[in-house]
Coordinates of C-alpha atoms in Angstrom, one line a residue:
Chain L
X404 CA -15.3 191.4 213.2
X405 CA -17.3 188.8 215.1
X406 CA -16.9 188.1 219.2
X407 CA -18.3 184.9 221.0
X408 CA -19.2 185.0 224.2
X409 CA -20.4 181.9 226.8
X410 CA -21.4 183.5 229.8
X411 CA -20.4 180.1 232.2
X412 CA -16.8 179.3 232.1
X413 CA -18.0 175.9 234.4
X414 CA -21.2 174.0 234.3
X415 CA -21.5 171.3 237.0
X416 CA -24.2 168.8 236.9
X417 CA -25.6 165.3 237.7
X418 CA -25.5 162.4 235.6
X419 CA -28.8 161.7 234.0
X420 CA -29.5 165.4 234.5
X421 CA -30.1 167.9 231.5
X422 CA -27.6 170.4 230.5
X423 CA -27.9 173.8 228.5
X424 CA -24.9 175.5 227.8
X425 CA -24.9 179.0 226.5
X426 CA -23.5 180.8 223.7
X427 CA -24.4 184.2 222.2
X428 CA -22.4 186.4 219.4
X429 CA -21.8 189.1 217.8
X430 CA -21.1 189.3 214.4
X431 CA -21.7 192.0 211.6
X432 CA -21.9 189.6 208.7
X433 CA -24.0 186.4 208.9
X434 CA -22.5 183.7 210.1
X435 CA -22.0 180.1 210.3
X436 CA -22.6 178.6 214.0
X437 CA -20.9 175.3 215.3
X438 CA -20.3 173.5 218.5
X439 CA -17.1 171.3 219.6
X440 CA -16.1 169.6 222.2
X441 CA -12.2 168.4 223.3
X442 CA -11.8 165.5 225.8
X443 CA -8.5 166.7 227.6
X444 CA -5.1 167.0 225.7
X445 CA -7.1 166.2 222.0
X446 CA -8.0 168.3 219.4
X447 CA -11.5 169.5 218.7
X448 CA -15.1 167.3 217.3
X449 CA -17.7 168.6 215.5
X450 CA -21.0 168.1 217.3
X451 CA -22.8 170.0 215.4
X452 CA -23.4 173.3 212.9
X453 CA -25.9 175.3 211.6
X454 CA -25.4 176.4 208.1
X455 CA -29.3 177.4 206.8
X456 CA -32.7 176.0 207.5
X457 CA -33.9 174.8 210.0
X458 CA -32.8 176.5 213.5
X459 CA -32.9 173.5 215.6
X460 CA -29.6 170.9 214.9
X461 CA -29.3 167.7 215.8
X462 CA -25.9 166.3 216.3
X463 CA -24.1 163.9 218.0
X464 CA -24.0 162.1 221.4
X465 CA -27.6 163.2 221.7
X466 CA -26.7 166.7 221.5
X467 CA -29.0 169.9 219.9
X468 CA -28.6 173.2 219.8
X469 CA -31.2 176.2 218.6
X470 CA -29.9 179.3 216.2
X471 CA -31.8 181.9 217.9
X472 CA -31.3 185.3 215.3
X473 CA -32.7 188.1 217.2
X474 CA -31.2 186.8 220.4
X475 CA -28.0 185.6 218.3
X476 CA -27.6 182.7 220.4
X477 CA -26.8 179.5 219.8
X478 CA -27.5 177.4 222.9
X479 CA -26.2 173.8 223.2
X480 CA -28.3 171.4 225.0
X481 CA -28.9 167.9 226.2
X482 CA -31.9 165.7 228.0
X483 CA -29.6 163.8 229.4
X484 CA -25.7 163.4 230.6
X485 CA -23.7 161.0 230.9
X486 CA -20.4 161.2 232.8
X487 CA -18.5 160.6 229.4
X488 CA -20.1 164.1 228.3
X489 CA -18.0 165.4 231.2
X490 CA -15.1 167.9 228.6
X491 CA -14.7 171.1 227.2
X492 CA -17.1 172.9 225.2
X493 CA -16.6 175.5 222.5
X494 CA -19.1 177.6 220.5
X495 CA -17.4 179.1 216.9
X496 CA -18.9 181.0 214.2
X497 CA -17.6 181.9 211.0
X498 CA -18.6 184.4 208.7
X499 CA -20.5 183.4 205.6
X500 CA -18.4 184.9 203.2
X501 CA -15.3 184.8 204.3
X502 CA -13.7 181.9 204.0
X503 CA -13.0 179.8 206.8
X504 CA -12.1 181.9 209.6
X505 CA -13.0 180.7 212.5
X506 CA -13.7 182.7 216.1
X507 CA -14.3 180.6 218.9
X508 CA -15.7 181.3 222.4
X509 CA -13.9 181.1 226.0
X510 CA -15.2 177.4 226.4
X511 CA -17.1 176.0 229.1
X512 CA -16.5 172.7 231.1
X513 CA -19.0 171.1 231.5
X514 CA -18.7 168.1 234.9
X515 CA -20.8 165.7 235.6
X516 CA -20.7 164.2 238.7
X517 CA -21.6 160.2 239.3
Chain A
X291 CA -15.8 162.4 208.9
X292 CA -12.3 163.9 207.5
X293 CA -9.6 162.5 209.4
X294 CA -6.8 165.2 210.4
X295 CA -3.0 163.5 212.1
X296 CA -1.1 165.9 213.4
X297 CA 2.4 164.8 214.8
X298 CA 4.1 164.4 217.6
X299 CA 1.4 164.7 220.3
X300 CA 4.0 165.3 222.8
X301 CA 7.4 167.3 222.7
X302 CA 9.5 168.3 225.0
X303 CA 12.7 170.1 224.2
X304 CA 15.5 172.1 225.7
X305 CA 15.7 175.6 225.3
X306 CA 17.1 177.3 222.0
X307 CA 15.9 174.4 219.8
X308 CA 13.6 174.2 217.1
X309 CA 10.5 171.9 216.9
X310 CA 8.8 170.6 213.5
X311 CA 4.8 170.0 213.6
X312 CA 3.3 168.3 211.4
X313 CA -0.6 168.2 210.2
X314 CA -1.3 165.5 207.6
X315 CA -4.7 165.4 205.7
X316 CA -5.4 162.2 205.5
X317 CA -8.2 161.3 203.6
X318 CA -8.9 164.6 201.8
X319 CA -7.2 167.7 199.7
X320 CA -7.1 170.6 201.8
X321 CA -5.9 173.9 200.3
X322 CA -6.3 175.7 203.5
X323 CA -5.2 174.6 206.7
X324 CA -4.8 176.7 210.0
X325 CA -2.5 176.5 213.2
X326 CA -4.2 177.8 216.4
X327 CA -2.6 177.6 220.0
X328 CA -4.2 177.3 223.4
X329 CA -2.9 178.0 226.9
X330 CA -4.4 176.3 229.7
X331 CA -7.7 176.3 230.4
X332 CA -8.2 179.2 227.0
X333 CA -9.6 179.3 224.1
X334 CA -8.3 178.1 220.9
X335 CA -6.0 181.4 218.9
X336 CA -5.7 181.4 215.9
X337 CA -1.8 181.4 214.6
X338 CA -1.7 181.5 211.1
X339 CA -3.9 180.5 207.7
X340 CA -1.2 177.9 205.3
X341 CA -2.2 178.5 202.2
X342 CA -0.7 175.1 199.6
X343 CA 1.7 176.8 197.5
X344 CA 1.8 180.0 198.8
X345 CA 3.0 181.6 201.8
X346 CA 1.5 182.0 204.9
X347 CA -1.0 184.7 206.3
X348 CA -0.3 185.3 210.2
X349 CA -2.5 187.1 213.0
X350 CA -1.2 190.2 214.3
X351 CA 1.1 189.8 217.4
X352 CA 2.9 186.1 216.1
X353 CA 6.0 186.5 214.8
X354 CA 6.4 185.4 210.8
X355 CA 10.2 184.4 212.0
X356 CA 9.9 182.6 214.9
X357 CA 7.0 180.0 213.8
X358 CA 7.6 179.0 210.4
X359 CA 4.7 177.4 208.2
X360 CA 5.3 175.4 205.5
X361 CA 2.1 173.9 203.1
X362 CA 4.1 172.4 200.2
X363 CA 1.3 169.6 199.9
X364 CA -2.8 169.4 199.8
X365 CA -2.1 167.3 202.3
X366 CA 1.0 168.4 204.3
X367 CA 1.4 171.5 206.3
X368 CA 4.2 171.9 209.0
X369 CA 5.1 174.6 211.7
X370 CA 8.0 175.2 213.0
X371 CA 8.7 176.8 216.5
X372 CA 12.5 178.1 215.8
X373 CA 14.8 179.1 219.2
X374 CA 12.5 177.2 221.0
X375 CA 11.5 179.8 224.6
X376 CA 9.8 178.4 227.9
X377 CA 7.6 181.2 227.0
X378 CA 6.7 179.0 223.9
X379 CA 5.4 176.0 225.8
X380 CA 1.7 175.5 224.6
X381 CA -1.0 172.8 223.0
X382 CA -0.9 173.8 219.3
X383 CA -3.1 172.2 217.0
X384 CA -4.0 172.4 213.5
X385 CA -6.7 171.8 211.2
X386 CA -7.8 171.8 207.6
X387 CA -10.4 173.6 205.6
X388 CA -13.0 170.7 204.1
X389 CA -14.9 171.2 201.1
X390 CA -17.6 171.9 203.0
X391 CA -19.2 175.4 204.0
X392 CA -16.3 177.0 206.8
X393 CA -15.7 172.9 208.0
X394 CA -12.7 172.6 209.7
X395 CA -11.6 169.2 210.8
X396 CA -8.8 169.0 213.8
X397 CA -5.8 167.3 214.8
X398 CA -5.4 166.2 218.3
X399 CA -2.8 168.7 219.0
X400 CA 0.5 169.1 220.3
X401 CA 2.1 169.8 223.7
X402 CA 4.8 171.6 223.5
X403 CA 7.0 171.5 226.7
X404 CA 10.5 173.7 226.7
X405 CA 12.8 173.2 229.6

C-alpha cells in the first residue's frame, strides 16, 4: 500500500517570494510521483510528474519539483509567486505496476498575499 | 493535454432523489476512468475504478447500490447517486486513465447539494 504525507496543511507567503511545498511517501513498490493543483470548485491540473530519469521536473507555471529516493520526497517548488499561484496543492503517486491507481496527499494551500 | 467534461458542475436536489453524473472523454479513448469524492477542505477519495464494458470495481466502505457506475462507452462513464441523503452532499469528480504511464486527466467536478 502506498501513504502520502505533506507535512503543511497551509503555506502563506508573499508575492514575488519563493515557495517550497513538501511532500514525502511511502510506498513499497516504486512509484510514479505527480503534482496537481485545483483553483477552487475545479477539478485537478497536471503540473508536473516524474516517471524515470532525471530527478529534477520542470512543469508548468514555472513550477519544479525534485524526486529525492532515499528521502522519498518529492518537494514542489517555485522562485517566484504570483498571487494567481494562490490554490490547492496535491502530491499523488502511483505504483508502477499497478495500473493507475492513484493515492493522493492531504493538500496544502498555498496564499499569497499582495 | 486530454480534455475531460464532466456534467453538471452544480446540483442541488431534494432529498430521496437520484442524480446522474456524467464524465465524457473528449478527445481520447479511455478504458479506465475513476470517480473520487472530496469533502471540504480533504483530499481527493477514491470512489470506484469504471472499467468500459465491464462492471465496476468499488473501494471498501462505498456502497455498490447506492452510487451506480455505468462505462458503456470509451468515452462515457456516469455515476449515479440513488436516494439521494444530505449525508451525500459532496464535490465528486472524475477522471480518465490516458495512454500514458498512470496519467489521469480530470473533470472539474461536481457539487452535489441535497436539501
Amino acid at each position: 500500500a502506498q501513504s502520502v504525507t505533506q507535512l503543511d496543511s497551509q503555506v502563506p507567503v508573499f508575492e514575488e517570494a519563493p515557495v517550497e511545498l513538501r511532500c514525502n511517501y511511502s510506498s513499497s513498490v516504486s512509484v510514479y510521483l505527480f503534482w496537481y493543483v485545483q483553483y477552487p470548485n475545479q477539478g485537478l491540473q497536471l503540473l508536473l510528474k516524474y516517471l524515470s530519469g532525471s530527478t529534477l521536473v520542470k512543469g508548468i507555471n514555472g513550477f519544479e519539483a525534485e524526486f529525492n529516493k532515499s528521502q522519498t520526497s518529492f518537494h514542489l517548488r517555485k522562485p517566484s509567486v504570483h498571487i494567481s499561484d494562490t490554490a490547492e496543492y496535491f502530491c499523488a503517486v502511483s505504483p508502477m505496476n499497478y495500473g493507475q491507481n492513484f493515492v493522493f496527499g492531504p493538500g496544502t494551500r498555498l496564499s499569497v498575499l499582495p | 493535454g486530454a480534455v475531460v467534461s464532466q456534467h453538471p458542475s452544480r446540483v442541488i436536489c431534494k432529498s430521496g432523489t437520484s442524480v446522474k453524473i456524467e464524465c465524457r472523454s473528449l478527445d481520447f479513448q479511455a478504458t479506465t476512468m475513476f470517480w473520487y469524492r472530496q469533502f471540504p477542505k480533504q483530499s481527493l477519495m477514491l470512489m470506484a475504478t469504471s472499467n468500459e464494458g465491464s462492471k465496476a470495481t468499488y473501494e471498501q466502505g462505498v456502497e455498490k447500490d447506492k452510487f451506480l457506475i455505468n462505462h458503456a462507452s470509451l468515452t462515457l462513464s456516469t455515476l449515479t447517486v440513488t436516494s439521494a441523503h444530505p449525508e451525500d452532499s459532496s464535490f465528486y469528480i472524475c477522471s480518465a486513465g490516458g495512454s500514458g504511464k498512470n496519467i489521469q486527466y480530470f473533470g472539474a467536478g461536481t457539487r452535489l447539494s441535497v436539501l
